PDB file of C-alpha atoms in Angstrom:
ATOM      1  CA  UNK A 631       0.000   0.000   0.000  1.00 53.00           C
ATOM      2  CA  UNK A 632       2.873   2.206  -0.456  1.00 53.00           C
ATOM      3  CA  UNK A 633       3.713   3.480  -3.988  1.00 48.00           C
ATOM      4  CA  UNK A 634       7.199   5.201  -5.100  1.00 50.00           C
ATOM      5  CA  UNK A 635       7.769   8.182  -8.068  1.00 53.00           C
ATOM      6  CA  UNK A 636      10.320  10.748  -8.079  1.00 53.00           C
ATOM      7  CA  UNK A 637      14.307  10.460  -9.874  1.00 48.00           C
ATOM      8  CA  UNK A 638      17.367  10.808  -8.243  1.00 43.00           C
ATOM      9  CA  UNK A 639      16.971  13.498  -5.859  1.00 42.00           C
ATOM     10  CA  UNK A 640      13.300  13.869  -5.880  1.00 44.00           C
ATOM     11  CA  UNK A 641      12.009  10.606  -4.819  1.00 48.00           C
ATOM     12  CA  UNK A 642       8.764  10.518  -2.925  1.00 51.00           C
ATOM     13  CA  UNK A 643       6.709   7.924  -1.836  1.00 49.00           C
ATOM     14  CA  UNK A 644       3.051   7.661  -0.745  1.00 48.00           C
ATOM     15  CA  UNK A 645       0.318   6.284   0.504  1.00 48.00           C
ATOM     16  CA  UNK A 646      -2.146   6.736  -2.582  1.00 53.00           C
ATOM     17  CA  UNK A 647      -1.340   5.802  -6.431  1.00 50.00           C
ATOM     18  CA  UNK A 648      -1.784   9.288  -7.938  1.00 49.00           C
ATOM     19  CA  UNK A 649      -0.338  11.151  -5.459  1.00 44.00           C
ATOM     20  CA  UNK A 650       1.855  14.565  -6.348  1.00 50.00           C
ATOM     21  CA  UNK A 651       5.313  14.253  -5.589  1.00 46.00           C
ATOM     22  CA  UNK A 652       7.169  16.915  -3.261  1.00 56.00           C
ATOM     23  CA  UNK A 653       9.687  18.401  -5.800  1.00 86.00           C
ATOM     24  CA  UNK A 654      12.068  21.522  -4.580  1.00 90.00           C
ATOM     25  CA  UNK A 655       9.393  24.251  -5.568  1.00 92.00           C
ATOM     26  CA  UNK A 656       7.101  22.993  -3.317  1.00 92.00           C
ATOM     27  CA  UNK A 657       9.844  22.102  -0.609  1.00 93.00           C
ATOM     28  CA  UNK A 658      10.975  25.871  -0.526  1.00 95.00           C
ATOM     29  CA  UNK A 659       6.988  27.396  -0.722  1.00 95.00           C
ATOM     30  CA  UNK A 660       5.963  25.026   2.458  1.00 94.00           C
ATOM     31  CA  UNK A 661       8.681  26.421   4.055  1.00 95.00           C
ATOM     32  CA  UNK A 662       7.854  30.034   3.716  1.00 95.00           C
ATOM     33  CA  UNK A 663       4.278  29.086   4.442  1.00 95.00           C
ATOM     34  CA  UNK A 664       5.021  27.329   7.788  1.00 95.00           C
ATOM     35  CA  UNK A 665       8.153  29.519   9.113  1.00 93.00           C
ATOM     36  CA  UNK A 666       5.712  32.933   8.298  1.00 91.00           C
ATOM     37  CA  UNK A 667       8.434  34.916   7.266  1.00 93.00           C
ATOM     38  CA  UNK A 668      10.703  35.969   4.635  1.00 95.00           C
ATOM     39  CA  UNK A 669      13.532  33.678   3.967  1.00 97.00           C
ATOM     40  CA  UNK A 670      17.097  34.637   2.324  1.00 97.00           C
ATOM     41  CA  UNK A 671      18.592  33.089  -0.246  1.00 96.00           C
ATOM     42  CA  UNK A 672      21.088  31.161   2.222  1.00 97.00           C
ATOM     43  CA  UNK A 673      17.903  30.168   3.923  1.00 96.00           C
ATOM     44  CA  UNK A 674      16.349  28.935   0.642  1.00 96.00           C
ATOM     45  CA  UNK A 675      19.468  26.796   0.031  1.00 96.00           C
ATOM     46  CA  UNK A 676      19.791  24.955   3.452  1.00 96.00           C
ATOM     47  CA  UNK A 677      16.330  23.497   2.095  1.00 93.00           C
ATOM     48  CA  UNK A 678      17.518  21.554  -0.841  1.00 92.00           C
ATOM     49  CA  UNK A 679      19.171  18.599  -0.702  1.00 88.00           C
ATOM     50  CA  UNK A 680      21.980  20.124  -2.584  1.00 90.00           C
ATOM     51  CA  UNK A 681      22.455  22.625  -0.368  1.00 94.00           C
ATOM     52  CA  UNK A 682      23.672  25.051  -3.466  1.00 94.00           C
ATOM     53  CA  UNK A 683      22.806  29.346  -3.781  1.00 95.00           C
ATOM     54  CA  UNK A 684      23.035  28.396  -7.008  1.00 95.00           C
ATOM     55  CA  UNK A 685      19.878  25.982  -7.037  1.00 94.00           C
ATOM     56  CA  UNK A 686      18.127  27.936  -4.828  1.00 95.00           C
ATOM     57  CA  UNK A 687      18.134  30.961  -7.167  1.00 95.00           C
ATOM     58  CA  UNK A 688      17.184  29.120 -10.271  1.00 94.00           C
ATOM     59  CA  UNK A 689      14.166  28.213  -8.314  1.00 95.00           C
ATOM     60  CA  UNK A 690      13.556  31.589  -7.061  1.00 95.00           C
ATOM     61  CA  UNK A 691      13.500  33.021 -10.330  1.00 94.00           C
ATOM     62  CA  UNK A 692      10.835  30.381 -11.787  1.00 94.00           C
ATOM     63  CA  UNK A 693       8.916  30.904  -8.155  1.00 95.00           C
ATOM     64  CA  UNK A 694       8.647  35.018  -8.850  1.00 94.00           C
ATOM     65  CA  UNK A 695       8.240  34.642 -13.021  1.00 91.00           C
ATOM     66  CA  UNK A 696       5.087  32.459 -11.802  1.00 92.00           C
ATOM     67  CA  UNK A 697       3.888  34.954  -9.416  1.00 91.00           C
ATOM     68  CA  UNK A 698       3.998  32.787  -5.902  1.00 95.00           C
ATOM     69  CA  UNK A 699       6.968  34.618  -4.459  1.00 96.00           C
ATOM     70  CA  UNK A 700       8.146  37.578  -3.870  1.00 96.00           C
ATOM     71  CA  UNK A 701      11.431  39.683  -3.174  1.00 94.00           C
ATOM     72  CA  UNK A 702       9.845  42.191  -0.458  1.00 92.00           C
ATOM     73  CA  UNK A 703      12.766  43.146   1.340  1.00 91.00           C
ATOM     74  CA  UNK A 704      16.802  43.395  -0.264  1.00 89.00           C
ATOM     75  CA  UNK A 705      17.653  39.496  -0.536  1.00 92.00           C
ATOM     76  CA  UNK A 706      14.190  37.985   0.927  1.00 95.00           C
ATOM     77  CA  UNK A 707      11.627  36.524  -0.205  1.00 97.00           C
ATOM     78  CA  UNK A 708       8.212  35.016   1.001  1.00 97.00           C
ATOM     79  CA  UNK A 709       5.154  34.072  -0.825  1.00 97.00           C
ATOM     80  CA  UNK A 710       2.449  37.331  -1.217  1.00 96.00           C
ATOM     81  CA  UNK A 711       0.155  36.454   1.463  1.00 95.00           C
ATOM     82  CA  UNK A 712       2.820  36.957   4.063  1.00 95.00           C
ATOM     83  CA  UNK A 713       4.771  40.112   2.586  1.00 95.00           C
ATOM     84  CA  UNK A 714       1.665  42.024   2.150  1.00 95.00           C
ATOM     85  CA  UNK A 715      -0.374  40.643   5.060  1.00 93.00           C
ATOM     86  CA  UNK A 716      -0.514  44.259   6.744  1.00 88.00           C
ATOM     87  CA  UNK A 717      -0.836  46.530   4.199  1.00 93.00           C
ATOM     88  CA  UNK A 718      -4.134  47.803   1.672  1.00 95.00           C
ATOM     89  CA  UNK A 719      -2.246  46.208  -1.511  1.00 96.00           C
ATOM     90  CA  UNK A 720      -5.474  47.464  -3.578  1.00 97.00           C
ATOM     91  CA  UNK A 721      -4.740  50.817  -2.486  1.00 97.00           C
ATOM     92  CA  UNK A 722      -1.247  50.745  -2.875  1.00 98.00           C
ATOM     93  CA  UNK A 723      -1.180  49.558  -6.173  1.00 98.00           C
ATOM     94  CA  UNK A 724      -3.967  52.386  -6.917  1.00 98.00           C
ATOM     95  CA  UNK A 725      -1.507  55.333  -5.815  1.00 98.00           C
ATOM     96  CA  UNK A 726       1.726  53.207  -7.925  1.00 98.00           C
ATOM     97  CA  UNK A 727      -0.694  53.727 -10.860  1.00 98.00           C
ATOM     98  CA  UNK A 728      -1.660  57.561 -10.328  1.00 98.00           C
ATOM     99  CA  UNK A 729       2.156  58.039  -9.302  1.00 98.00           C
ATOM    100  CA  UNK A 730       3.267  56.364 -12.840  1.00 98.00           C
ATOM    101  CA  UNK A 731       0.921  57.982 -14.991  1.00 97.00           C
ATOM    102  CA  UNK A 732       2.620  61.408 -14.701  1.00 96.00           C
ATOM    103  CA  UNK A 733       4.622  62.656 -17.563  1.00 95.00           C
ATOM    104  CA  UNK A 734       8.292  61.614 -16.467  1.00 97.00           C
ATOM    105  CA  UNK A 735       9.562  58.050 -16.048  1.00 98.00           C
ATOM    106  CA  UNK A 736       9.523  57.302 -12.160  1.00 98.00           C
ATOM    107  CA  UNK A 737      12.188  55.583 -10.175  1.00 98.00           C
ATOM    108  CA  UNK A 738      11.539  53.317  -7.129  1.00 98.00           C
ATOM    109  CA  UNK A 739      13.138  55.945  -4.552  1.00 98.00           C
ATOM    110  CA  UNK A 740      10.580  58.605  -5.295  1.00 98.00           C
ATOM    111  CA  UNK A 741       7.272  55.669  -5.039  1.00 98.00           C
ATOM    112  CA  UNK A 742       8.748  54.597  -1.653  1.00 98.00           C
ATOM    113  CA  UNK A 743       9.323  58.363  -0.402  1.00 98.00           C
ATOM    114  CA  UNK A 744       5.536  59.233  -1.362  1.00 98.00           C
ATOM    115  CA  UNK A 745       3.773  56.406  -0.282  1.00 98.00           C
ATOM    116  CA  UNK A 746       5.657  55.734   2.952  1.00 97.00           C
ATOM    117  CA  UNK A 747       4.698  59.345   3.751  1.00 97.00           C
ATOM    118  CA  UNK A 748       1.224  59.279   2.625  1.00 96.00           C
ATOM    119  CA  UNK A 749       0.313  56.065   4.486  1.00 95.00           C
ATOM    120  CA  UNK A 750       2.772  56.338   7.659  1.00 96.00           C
ATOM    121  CA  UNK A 751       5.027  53.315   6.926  1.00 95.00           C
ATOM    122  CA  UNK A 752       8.499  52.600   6.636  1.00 94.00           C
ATOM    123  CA  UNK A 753       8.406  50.082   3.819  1.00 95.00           C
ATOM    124  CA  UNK A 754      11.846  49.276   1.639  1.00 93.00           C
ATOM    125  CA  UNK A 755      12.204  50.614  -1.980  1.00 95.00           C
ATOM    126  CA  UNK A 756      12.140  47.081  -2.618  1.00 95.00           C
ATOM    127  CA  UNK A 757       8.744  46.285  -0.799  1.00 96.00           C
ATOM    128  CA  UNK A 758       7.417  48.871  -3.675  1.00 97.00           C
ATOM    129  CA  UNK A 759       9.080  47.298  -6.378  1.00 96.00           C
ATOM    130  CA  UNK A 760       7.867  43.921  -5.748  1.00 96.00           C
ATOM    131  CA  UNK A 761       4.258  44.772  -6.220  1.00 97.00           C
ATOM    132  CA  UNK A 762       4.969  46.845  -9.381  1.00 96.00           C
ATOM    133  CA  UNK A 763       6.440  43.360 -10.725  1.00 93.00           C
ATOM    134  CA  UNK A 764       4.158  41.608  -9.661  1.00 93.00           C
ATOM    135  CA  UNK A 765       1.003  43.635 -10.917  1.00 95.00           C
ATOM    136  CA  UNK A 766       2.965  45.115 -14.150  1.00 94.00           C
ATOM    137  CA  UNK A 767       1.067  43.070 -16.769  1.00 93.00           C
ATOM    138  CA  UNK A 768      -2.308  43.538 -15.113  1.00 95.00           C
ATOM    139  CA  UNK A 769      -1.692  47.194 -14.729  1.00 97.00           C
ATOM    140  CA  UNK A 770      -0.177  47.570 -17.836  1.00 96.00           C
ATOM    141  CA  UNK A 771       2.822  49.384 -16.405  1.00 97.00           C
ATOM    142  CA  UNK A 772       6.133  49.481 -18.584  1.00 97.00           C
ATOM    143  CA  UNK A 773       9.571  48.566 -17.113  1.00 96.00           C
ATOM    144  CA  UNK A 774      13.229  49.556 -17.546  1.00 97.00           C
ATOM    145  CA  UNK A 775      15.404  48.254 -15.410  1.00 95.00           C
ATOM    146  CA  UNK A 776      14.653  50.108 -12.700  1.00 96.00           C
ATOM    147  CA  UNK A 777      12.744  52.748 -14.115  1.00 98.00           C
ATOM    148  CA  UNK A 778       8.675  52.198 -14.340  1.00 98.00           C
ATOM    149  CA  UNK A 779       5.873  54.261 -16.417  1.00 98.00           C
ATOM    150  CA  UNK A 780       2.517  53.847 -17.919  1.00 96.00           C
ATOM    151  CA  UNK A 781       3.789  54.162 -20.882  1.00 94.00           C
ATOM    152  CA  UNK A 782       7.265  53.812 -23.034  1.00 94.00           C
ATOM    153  CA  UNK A 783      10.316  54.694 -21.922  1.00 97.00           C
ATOM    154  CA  UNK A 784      12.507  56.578 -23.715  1.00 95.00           C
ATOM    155  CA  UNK A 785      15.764  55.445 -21.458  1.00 97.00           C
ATOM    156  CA  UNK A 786      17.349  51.536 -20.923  1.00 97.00           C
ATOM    157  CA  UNK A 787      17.345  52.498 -16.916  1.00 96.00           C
ATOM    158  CA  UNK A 788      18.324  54.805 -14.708  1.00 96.00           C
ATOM    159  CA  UNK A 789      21.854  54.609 -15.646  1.00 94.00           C
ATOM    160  CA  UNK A 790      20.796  54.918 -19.477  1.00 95.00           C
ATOM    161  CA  UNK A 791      19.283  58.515 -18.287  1.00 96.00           C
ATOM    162  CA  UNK A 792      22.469  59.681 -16.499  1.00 95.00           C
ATOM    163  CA  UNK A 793      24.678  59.201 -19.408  1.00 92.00           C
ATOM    164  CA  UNK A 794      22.362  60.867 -21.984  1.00 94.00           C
ATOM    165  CA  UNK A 795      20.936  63.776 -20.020  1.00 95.00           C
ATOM    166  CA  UNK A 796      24.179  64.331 -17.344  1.00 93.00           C
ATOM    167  CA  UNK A 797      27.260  66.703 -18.589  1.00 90.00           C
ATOM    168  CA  UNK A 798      30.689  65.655 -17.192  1.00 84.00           C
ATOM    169  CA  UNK A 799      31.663  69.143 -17.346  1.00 86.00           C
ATOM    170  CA  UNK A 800      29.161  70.780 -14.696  1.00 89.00           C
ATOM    171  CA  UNK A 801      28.843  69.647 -10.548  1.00 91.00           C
ATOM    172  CA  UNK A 802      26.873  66.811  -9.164  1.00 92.00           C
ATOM    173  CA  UNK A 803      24.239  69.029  -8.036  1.00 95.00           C
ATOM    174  CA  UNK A 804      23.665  70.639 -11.565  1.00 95.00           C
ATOM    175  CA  UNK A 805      23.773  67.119 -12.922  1.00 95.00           C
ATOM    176  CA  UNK A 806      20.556  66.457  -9.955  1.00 96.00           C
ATOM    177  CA  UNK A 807      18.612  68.824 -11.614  1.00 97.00           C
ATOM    178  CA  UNK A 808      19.153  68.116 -15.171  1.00 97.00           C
ATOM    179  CA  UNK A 809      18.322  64.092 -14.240  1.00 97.00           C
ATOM    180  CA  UNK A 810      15.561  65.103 -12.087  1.00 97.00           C
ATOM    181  CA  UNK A 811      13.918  67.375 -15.609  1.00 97.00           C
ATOM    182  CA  UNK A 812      13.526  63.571 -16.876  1.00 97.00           C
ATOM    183  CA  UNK A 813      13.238  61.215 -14.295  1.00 98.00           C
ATOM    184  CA  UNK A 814      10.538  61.385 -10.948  1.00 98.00           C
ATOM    185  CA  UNK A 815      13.869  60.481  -8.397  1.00 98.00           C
ATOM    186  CA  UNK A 816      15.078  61.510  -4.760  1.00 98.00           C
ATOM    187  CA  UNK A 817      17.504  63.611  -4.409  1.00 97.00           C
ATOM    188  CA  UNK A 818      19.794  61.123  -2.494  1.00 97.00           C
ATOM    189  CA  UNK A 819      19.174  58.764  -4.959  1.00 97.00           C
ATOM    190  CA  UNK A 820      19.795  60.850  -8.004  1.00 97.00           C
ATOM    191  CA  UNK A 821      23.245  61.501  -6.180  1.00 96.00           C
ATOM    192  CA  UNK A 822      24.391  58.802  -5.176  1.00 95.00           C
ATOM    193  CA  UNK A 823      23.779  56.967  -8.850  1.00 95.00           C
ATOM    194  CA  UNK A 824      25.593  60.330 -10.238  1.00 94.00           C
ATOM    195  CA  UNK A 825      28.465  59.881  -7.830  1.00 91.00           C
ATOM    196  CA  UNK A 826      28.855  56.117  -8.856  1.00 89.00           C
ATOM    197  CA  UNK A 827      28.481  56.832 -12.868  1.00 83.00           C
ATOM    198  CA  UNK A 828      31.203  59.299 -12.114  1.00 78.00           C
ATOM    199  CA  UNK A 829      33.788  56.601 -10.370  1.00 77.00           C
ATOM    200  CA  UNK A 830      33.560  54.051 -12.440  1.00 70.00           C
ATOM    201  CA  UNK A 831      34.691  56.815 -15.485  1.00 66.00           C
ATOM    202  CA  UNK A 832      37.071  58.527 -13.253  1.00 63.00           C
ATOM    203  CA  UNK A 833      36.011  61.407 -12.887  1.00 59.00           C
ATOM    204  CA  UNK A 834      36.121  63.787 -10.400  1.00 56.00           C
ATOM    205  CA  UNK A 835      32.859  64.433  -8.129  1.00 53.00           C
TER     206      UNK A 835
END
C-alpha cells in the first residue's frame, strides 16, 4: 500500500497511487508558508538537498516569473500572502498607478518616499518594487530596469538617463537637476547613482 515516483533526488513515496510528488518548488513554498516569514537566499538553500545558492536561485527566479513569491525586502523573499499581510495592496497599487501615470519616467526611490509618507510606513524601496512586478502586466505598467511608467520609456534604466541627459563638465548638483527634468527620483538617490556613474569613469565628483 505504499507506492514510489520521483528520480534521483526527488524521490517521494506515498500512501495513494496518484499522489503529487514533493519536488524543490514545493519544498521551498511550504517552508515560507510554515516559518511565516521571509527567507534569504542562504535560507532557501539549506532546504535543498543540494544545499547550493546556485539551485536555490534558479528556483527563485521560476517561483517570482510564476507569481507565488516575492522579493519584499533586499535578498528575501516570502510568498504574497505573508509580505503584504498588513498593508491595503489594492490601495497601494492604486496610488503606484496615479504616481506612474505622470509625464516623467519614475524611479523606485521617489514611489517609496511618497507612499511611505502618505500612508505612515516605513516600507523598503524594494517592498514597492515587488508589487509593481508583480502587478505590471495587469496594470499595464512598462519597465526599464529600474525605471517604471505607464507608458514607453525613452531610457534603458536609470543609468541609461544619467549618461544621456548628465554633462561631465558641470557639478553633481547641476547634474541632480538636469536628471531630475527627466526622471521622478530623490535627491539622495539621483546623487548617489551620479556619484557612482562618475567613479567608475574617473572622474572627479
Amino acid at each position: 500500500g505504499i507506492y514510489f515516483d520521483g528520480k534521483s533526488q526527488t524521490d517521494s513515496i506515498g500512501l495513494e497511487k496518484s499522489f503529487k510528488p514533493l519536488n524543490q518548488k514545493n519544498v521551498i513554498l511550504n517552508a515560507m508558508k510554515r516559518k511565516k516569514r521571509p527567507l534569504t537566499i542562504h535560507d532557501i538553500a539549506e532546504l535543498l538537498k543540494s544545499k547550493s545558492v546556485n539551485h536555490a536561485s534558479y528556483y527563485l527566479d521560476g517561483l517570482m516569473k510564476d507569481g507565488v513569491v516575492v522579493q519584499c525586502e533586499y535578498m528575501k523573499y516570502t510568498i504574497p500572502e505573508i509580505a503584504y499581510n498588513n498593508c491595503d495592496v489594492e490601495e497601494i497599487i492604486e496610488q503606484i498607478d496615479n504616481i506612474l501615470s505622470g509625464s516623467k519616467a519614475v524611479h523606485p526611490s521617489w514611489i517609496k518616499t511618497i507612499l511611505n509618507k502618505q500612508f505612515s510606513k516605513n516600507y523598503k524601496a524594494q517592498f514597492y518594487i515587488s508589487i509593481m512586478k508583480k502587478w505590471s502586466e495587469e496594470m499595464s505598467w512598462v519597465r526599464s530596469f529600474d525605471l517604471y511608467h505607464k507608458n514607453r520609456i525613452r531610457f534603458d534604466g536609470l543609468g541609461d538617463a544619467i549618461e544621456k541627459v548628465c554633462s561631465q563638465n558641470v557639478k553633481v548638483g547641476d547634474n541632480i537637476e538636469m536628471l531630475k527634468e527627466h526622471i521622478l527620483i530623490t535627491e539622495d538617490s539621483a546623487k548617489q547613482n551620479i556619484i557612482k556613474r562618475n567613479k567608475i569613469l574617473g572622474l572627479k565628483q
